[in-house]
């Protein structure tokens, strides 16, 4: 395979393509032998540059999305308004204008950009984020479709030549899908069961702690907030809700003796009265 050496940056150019308004190339990333990062430059008002909101680049700049997702490409092709690239493991990625669905994939809501065409009184959707085309290397409409071998981008259309399909037949694929679905359902039930058990355990711990705090409050020695001389609530023989020491109701005895030393009343009388 022929390679060209970029004399200015001393980097190996594996592939290069020129569109109507922009260009792109693949730069080798060692230790890989036939794949690397994608660089673009030129004018790209339909997201062709793949550089976020940037529409003009006078020098080659890397397509960061490929780096972030650790995707290394072996070939890149430029069309007038969109691009396609084939990764080192044979997966197809596209970005740019999506007129007539030429990207071959759906665009997520967060990646959609809209450009108004005043002459045609219409809107064009495009994205500057490369995305994976999932309809290769699988069975589509009961026909096996191989991985991309080469790709070409025209004006508002894309052509892909594939390798022969080498995956499982339809019957085996359906069986594998059914088995995977059962495994996922079993795993989901296990996760729901574990989460239910964890929630139940946390609820029991909370209720136990709450009961402990209530018992501690009711059994501890509580002083009166109205009478500082009250040594602590002691029930009257004939009126259990009245303190025989100060004559006030038990609802006013809210200061625990242990917490009084730290000046941290357990709760206020107002809260008790509100209840």
CSV table of C-alpha atoms in Angstrom, one decimal, residues 18-275:
chain,number,residue,atom,x,y,z
A,18,UNK,CA,-11.5,16.4,-1.3
A,19,UNK,CA,-15.1,17.6,-1.3
A,20,UNK,CA,-16.6,20.7,-3.0
A,21,UNK,CA,-15.7,23.0,-0.2
A,22,UNK,CA,-13.6,21.0,2.2
A,23,UNK,CA,-11.0,18.3,2.5
A,24,UNK,CA,-10.2,15.5,5.0
A,25,UNK,CA,-7.4,13.0,5.6
A,26,UNK,CA,-6.4,10.2,7.9
A,27,UNK,CA,-3.2,10.5,9.8
A,28,UNK,CA,-1.5,7.3,11.1
A,29,UNK,CA,-1.5,6.8,14.9
A,30,UNK,CA,1.3,4.4,16.0
A,31,UNK,CA,1.5,1.6,16.9
A,32,UNK,CA,-1.4,1.1,14.5
A,33,UNK,CA,-0.4,0.2,10.9
A,34,UNK,CA,-3.4,1.2,8.9
A,35,UNK,CA,-5.6,3.4,11.0
A,36,UNK,CA,-5.5,6.8,12.6
A,37,UNK,CA,-7.2,10.1,13.4
A,38,UNK,CA,-9.3,12.1,11.0
A,39,UNK,CA,-8.4,15.7,10.2
A,40,UNK,CA,-10.6,18.2,8.2
A,41,UNK,CA,-10.1,21.7,6.8
A,42,UNK,CA,-11.8,24.1,4.4
A,43,UNK,CA,-15.4,25.4,4.6
A,44,UNK,CA,-18.2,23.4,6.3
A,45,UNK,CA,-21.4,25.2,6.8
A,46,UNK,CA,-23.3,21.9,7.0
A,47,UNK,CA,-21.1,20.4,9.7
A,48,UNK,CA,-18.7,18.7,7.2
A,49,UNK,CA,-15.7,19.7,9.3
A,50,UNK,CA,-16.9,17.8,12.4
A,51,UNK,CA,-15.5,20.5,14.6
A,52,UNK,CA,-18.5,21.5,16.7
A,53,UNK,CA,-19.7,24.9,15.6
A,54,UNK,CA,-16.6,25.8,13.5
A,55,UNK,CA,-17.4,26.4,9.9
A,56,UNK,CA,-14.1,27.5,8.4
A,57,UNK,CA,-10.7,26.0,9.1
A,58,UNK,CA,-7.6,27.2,7.1
A,59,UNK,CA,-5.4,24.4,8.5
A,60,UNK,CA,-6.1,20.7,9.2
A,61,UNK,CA,-7.7,20.2,12.6
A,62,UNK,CA,-8.6,16.9,14.3
A,63,UNK,CA,-12.2,15.6,14.5
A,64,UNK,CA,-12.3,15.4,18.3
A,65,UNK,CA,-15.4,13.2,18.5
A,66,UNK,CA,-13.4,10.2,17.1
A,67,UNK,CA,-10.7,10.8,19.7
A,68,UNK,CA,-13.2,11.0,22.5
A,69,UNK,CA,-14.8,7.7,21.5
A,70,UNK,CA,-11.5,6.1,20.7
A,71,UNK,CA,-12.4,5.4,17.1
A,72,UNK,CA,-9.5,5.1,14.6
A,73,UNK,CA,-10.3,5.2,10.9
A,74,UNK,CA,-8.6,3.7,7.9
A,75,UNK,CA,-10.4,5.7,5.2
A,76,UNK,CA,-12.4,8.9,4.8
A,77,UNK,CA,-14.5,10.1,1.9
A,78,UNK,CA,-15.8,13.7,1.3
A,79,UNK,CA,-19.0,14.5,-0.5
A,80,UNK,CA,-20.2,18.0,-1.3
A,81,UNK,CA,-22.0,18.4,2.0
A,82,UNK,CA,-21.4,15.3,4.1
A,83,UNK,CA,-18.6,12.8,4.9
A,84,UNK,CA,-18.2,9.1,5.6
A,85,UNK,CA,-15.4,7.2,7.3
A,86,UNK,CA,-14.7,3.5,7.8
A,87,UNK,CA,-13.0,2.6,11.1
A,88,UNK,CA,-10.2,0.1,11.6
A,89,UNK,CA,-12.8,-2.6,12.6
A,90,UNK,CA,-15.0,-2.0,9.5
A,91,UNK,CA,-17.7,0.2,11.0
A,92,UNK,CA,-19.2,3.1,9.0
A,93,UNK,CA,-19.5,6.7,10.5
A,94,UNK,CA,-21.1,9.7,8.8
A,95,UNK,CA,-21.6,13.4,9.5
A,96,UNK,CA,-22.6,16.6,7.8
A,97,UNK,CA,-25.8,17.3,5.9
A,98,UNK,CA,-28.7,14.8,6.3
A,99,UNK,CA,-30.8,15.8,3.3
A,100,UNK,CA,-32.8,12.8,2.0
A,101,UNK,CA,-31.3,10.8,4.8
A,102,UNK,CA,-27.9,10.5,3.1
A,103,UNK,CA,-26.2,9.9,6.5
A,104,UNK,CA,-27.9,6.6,6.7
A,105,UNK,CA,-28.8,7.0,10.4
A,106,UNK,CA,-31.0,8.9,12.8
A,107,UNK,CA,-29.6,12.0,14.4
A,108,UNK,CA,-30.2,12.5,18.1
A,109,UNK,CA,-32.0,15.7,19.2
A,110,UNK,CA,-28.9,17.1,20.8
A,111,UNK,CA,-26.8,16.8,17.7
A,112,UNK,CA,-29.3,18.3,15.2
A,113,UNK,CA,-28.4,21.6,13.6
A,114,UNK,CA,-30.9,23.4,11.3
A,115,UNK,CA,-30.1,25.8,8.5
A,116,UNK,CA,-32.8,27.8,6.7
A,117,UNK,CA,-32.8,28.0,2.9
A,118,UNK,CA,-34.5,31.3,2.1
A,119,UNK,CA,-34.6,30.7,-1.7
A,120,UNK,CA,-36.3,27.3,-1.4
A,121,UNK,CA,-38.2,28.3,1.8
A,122,UNK,CA,-37.1,25.1,3.5
A,123,UNK,CA,-34.9,23.9,6.3
A,124,UNK,CA,-31.9,21.5,6.1
A,125,UNK,CA,-30.8,19.3,9.0
A,126,UNK,CA,-27.2,18.5,9.6
A,127,UNK,CA,-24.8,17.5,12.4
A,128,UNK,CA,-21.2,18.1,13.0
A,129,UNK,CA,-20.9,15.0,15.2
A,130,UNK,CA,-19.8,11.7,13.5
A,131,UNK,CA,-22.2,8.9,14.2
A,132,UNK,CA,-22.2,5.2,13.7
A,133,UNK,CA,-24.4,3.6,11.0
A,134,UNK,CA,-25.6,0.4,12.6
A,135,UNK,CA,-27.1,-1.4,9.6
A,136,UNK,CA,-24.0,-3.2,8.4
A,137,UNK,CA,-22.6,-6.6,9.6
A,138,UNK,CA,-26.1,-7.8,10.4
A,139,UNK,CA,-29.3,-9.1,8.9
A,140,UNK,CA,-31.6,-6.5,7.3
A,141,UNK,CA,-35.0,-7.5,6.0
A,142,UNK,CA,-34.0,-11.1,6.3
A,143,UNK,CA,-30.9,-10.6,4.1
A,144,UNK,CA,-27.4,-10.7,5.5
A,145,UNK,CA,-25.5,-7.5,5.0
A,146,UNK,CA,-21.7,-7.5,5.3
A,147,UNK,CA,-19.4,-4.8,6.8
A,148,UNK,CA,-18.5,-1.8,4.6
A,149,UNK,CA,-15.6,-2.4,2.1
A,150,UNK,CA,-15.7,1.1,0.4
A,151,UNK,CA,-17.9,4.1,0.5
A,152,UNK,CA,-18.6,7.1,-1.8
A,153,UNK,CA,-20.5,10.3,-1.0
A,154,UNK,CA,-22.5,12.1,-3.7
A,155,UNK,CA,-24.8,15.1,-3.5
A,156,UNK,CA,-27.4,14.1,-1.0
A,157,UNK,CA,-26.8,10.3,-1.3
A,158,UNK,CA,-24.2,7.7,-0.2
A,159,UNK,CA,-23.1,4.4,-1.8
A,160,UNK,CA,-21.5,1.6,0.2
A,161,UNK,CA,-19.9,-1.6,-1.1
A,162,UNK,CA,-19.8,-4.3,1.5
A,163,UNK,CA,-17.9,-7.5,2.1
A,164,UNK,CA,-19.9,-10.8,2.0
A,165,UNK,CA,-22.0,-11.4,5.1
A,166,UNK,CA,-20.2,-13.9,7.4
A,167,UNK,CA,-22.5,-13.7,10.4
A,168,UNK,CA,-25.1,-16.3,11.6
A,169,UNK,CA,-28.1,-17.1,9.5
A,170,UNK,CA,-31.5,-15.8,10.3
A,171,UNK,CA,-32.6,-18.7,12.4
A,172,UNK,CA,-29.4,-18.7,14.5
A,173,UNK,CA,-29.6,-14.9,14.9
A,174,UNK,CA,-33.2,-15.0,16.1
A,175,UNK,CA,-32.2,-17.7,18.6
A,176,UNK,CA,-29.3,-15.7,19.9
A,177,UNK,CA,-31.5,-12.6,20.2
A,178,UNK,CA,-34.1,-14.6,22.1
A,179,UNK,CA,-31.5,-16.0,24.4
A,180,UNK,CA,-29.9,-12.6,25.0
A,181,UNK,CA,-33.4,-11.1,25.7
A,182,UNK,CA,-34.1,-13.8,28.3
A,183,UNK,CA,-30.7,-13.2,29.9
A,184,UNK,CA,-31.4,-9.4,30.0
A,185,UNK,CA,-34.9,-10.0,31.5
A,186,UNK,CA,-33.4,-12.3,34.2
A,187,UNK,CA,-30.7,-9.8,35.0
A,188,UNK,CA,-33.3,-7.0,35.2
A,189,UNK,CA,-35.4,-9.0,37.6
A,190,UNK,CA,-32.3,-9.7,39.8
A,191,UNK,CA,-31.5,-6.0,39.8
A,192,UNK,CA,-35.1,-5.1,40.7
A,193,UNK,CA,-35.1,-7.7,43.5
A,194,UNK,CA,-31.8,-6.5,44.9
A,195,UNK,CA,-33.0,-2.9,44.8
A,196,UNK,CA,-36.3,-3.9,46.5
A,197,UNK,CA,-34.4,-5.7,49.2
A,198,UNK,CA,-32.0,-2.8,49.7
A,199,UNK,CA,-34.9,-0.3,49.9
A,200,UNK,CA,-36.7,-2.6,52.4
A,201,UNK,CA,-33.6,-2.9,54.6
A,202,UNK,CA,-33.0,0.9,54.5
A,203,UNK,CA,-36.7,1.4,55.5
A,204,UNK,CA,-36.3,-1.0,58.5
A,205,UNK,CA,-33.2,0.7,59.6
A,206,UNK,CA,-34.9,4.1,59.4
A,207,UNK,CA,-38.0,2.9,61.3
A,208,UNK,CA,-35.8,1.2,64.0
A,209,UNK,CA,-33.7,4.4,64.4
A,210,UNK,CA,-36.9,6.5,64.6
A,211,UNK,CA,-38.3,4.2,67.3
A,212,UNK,CA,-35.1,4.3,69.2
A,213,UNK,CA,-35.1,8.1,69.2
A,214,UNK,CA,-38.7,8.2,70.3
A,215,UNK,CA,-38.0,5.8,73.2
A,216,UNK,CA,-34.9,7.7,74.2
A,217,UNK,CA,-36.9,10.9,74.2
A,218,UNK,CA,-39.8,9.5,76.2
A,219,UNK,CA,-37.7,7.6,78.8
A,220,UNK,CA,-34.9,10.2,79.3
A,221,UNK,CA,-35.1,12.8,82.0
A,222,UNK,CA,-36.7,15.9,80.4
A,223,UNK,CA,-36.6,19.4,81.9
A,224,UNK,CA,-39.3,22.0,81.6
A,225,UNK,CA,-38.7,24.9,79.1
A,226,UNK,CA,-41.0,27.1,81.2
A,227,UNK,CA,-39.5,26.5,84.6
A,228,UNK,CA,-35.6,26.4,84.7
A,229,UNK,CA,-35.7,25.1,88.3
A,230,UNK,CA,-37.6,21.9,87.3
A,231,UNK,CA,-35.2,19.0,87.9
A,232,UNK,CA,-37.0,16.9,85.3
A,233,UNK,CA,-40.5,15.6,84.5
A,234,UNK,CA,-42.0,13.3,87.1
A,235,UNK,CA,-45.6,12.3,86.5
A,236,UNK,CA,-48.3,13.3,89.1
A,237,UNK,CA,-50.0,10.4,90.7
A,238,UNK,CA,-53.5,11.5,89.8
A,239,UNK,CA,-52.6,13.4,86.6
A,240,UNK,CA,-49.9,11.5,84.6
A,241,UNK,CA,-49.5,14.2,82.0
A,242,UNK,CA,-48.7,16.9,84.6
A,243,UNK,CA,-45.3,17.2,86.2
A,244,UNK,CA,-45.5,17.1,90.0
A,245,UNK,CA,-42.3,19.2,90.4
A,246,UNK,CA,-43.3,22.3,88.4
A,247,UNK,CA,-47.0,21.7,87.6
A,248,UNK,CA,-46.6,22.1,83.8
A,249,UNK,CA,-47.8,19.7,81.2
A,250,UNK,CA,-45.4,17.0,79.7
A,251,UNK,CA,-45.5,18.8,76.3
A,252,UNK,CA,-43.3,21.5,77.8
A,253,UNK,CA,-40.7,19.1,79.0
A,254,UNK,CA,-38.6,18.8,75.9
A,255,UNK,CA,-35.0,19.4,77.0
A,256,UNK,CA,-33.1,16.2,77.6
A,257,UNK,CA,-30.8,16.4,80.6
A,258,UNK,CA,-27.9,14.9,78.5
A,259,UNK,CA,-28.3,17.5,75.7
A,260,UNK,CA,-28.8,20.5,78.0
A,261,UNK,CA,-25.1,20.4,78.8
A,262,UNK,CA,-24.3,21.1,75.1
A,263,UNK,CA,-27.2,23.6,74.8
A,264,UNK,CA,-28.7,21.5,72.1
A,265,UNK,CA,-32.4,21.0,72.9
A,266,UNK,CA,-33.8,17.8,71.2
A,267,UNK,CA,-36.9,19.6,70.0
A,268,UNK,CA,-39.0,22.7,70.7
A,269,UNK,CA,-42.3,22.9,72.5
A,270,UNK,CA,-43.8,24.5,69.5
A,271,UNK,CA,-43.2,21.4,67.4
A,272,UNK,CA,-44.9,19.2,70.0
A,273,UNK,CA,-47.9,21.6,70.3
A,274,UNK,CA,-48.2,21.8,66.6
A,275,UNK,CA,-48.5,18.0,66.5
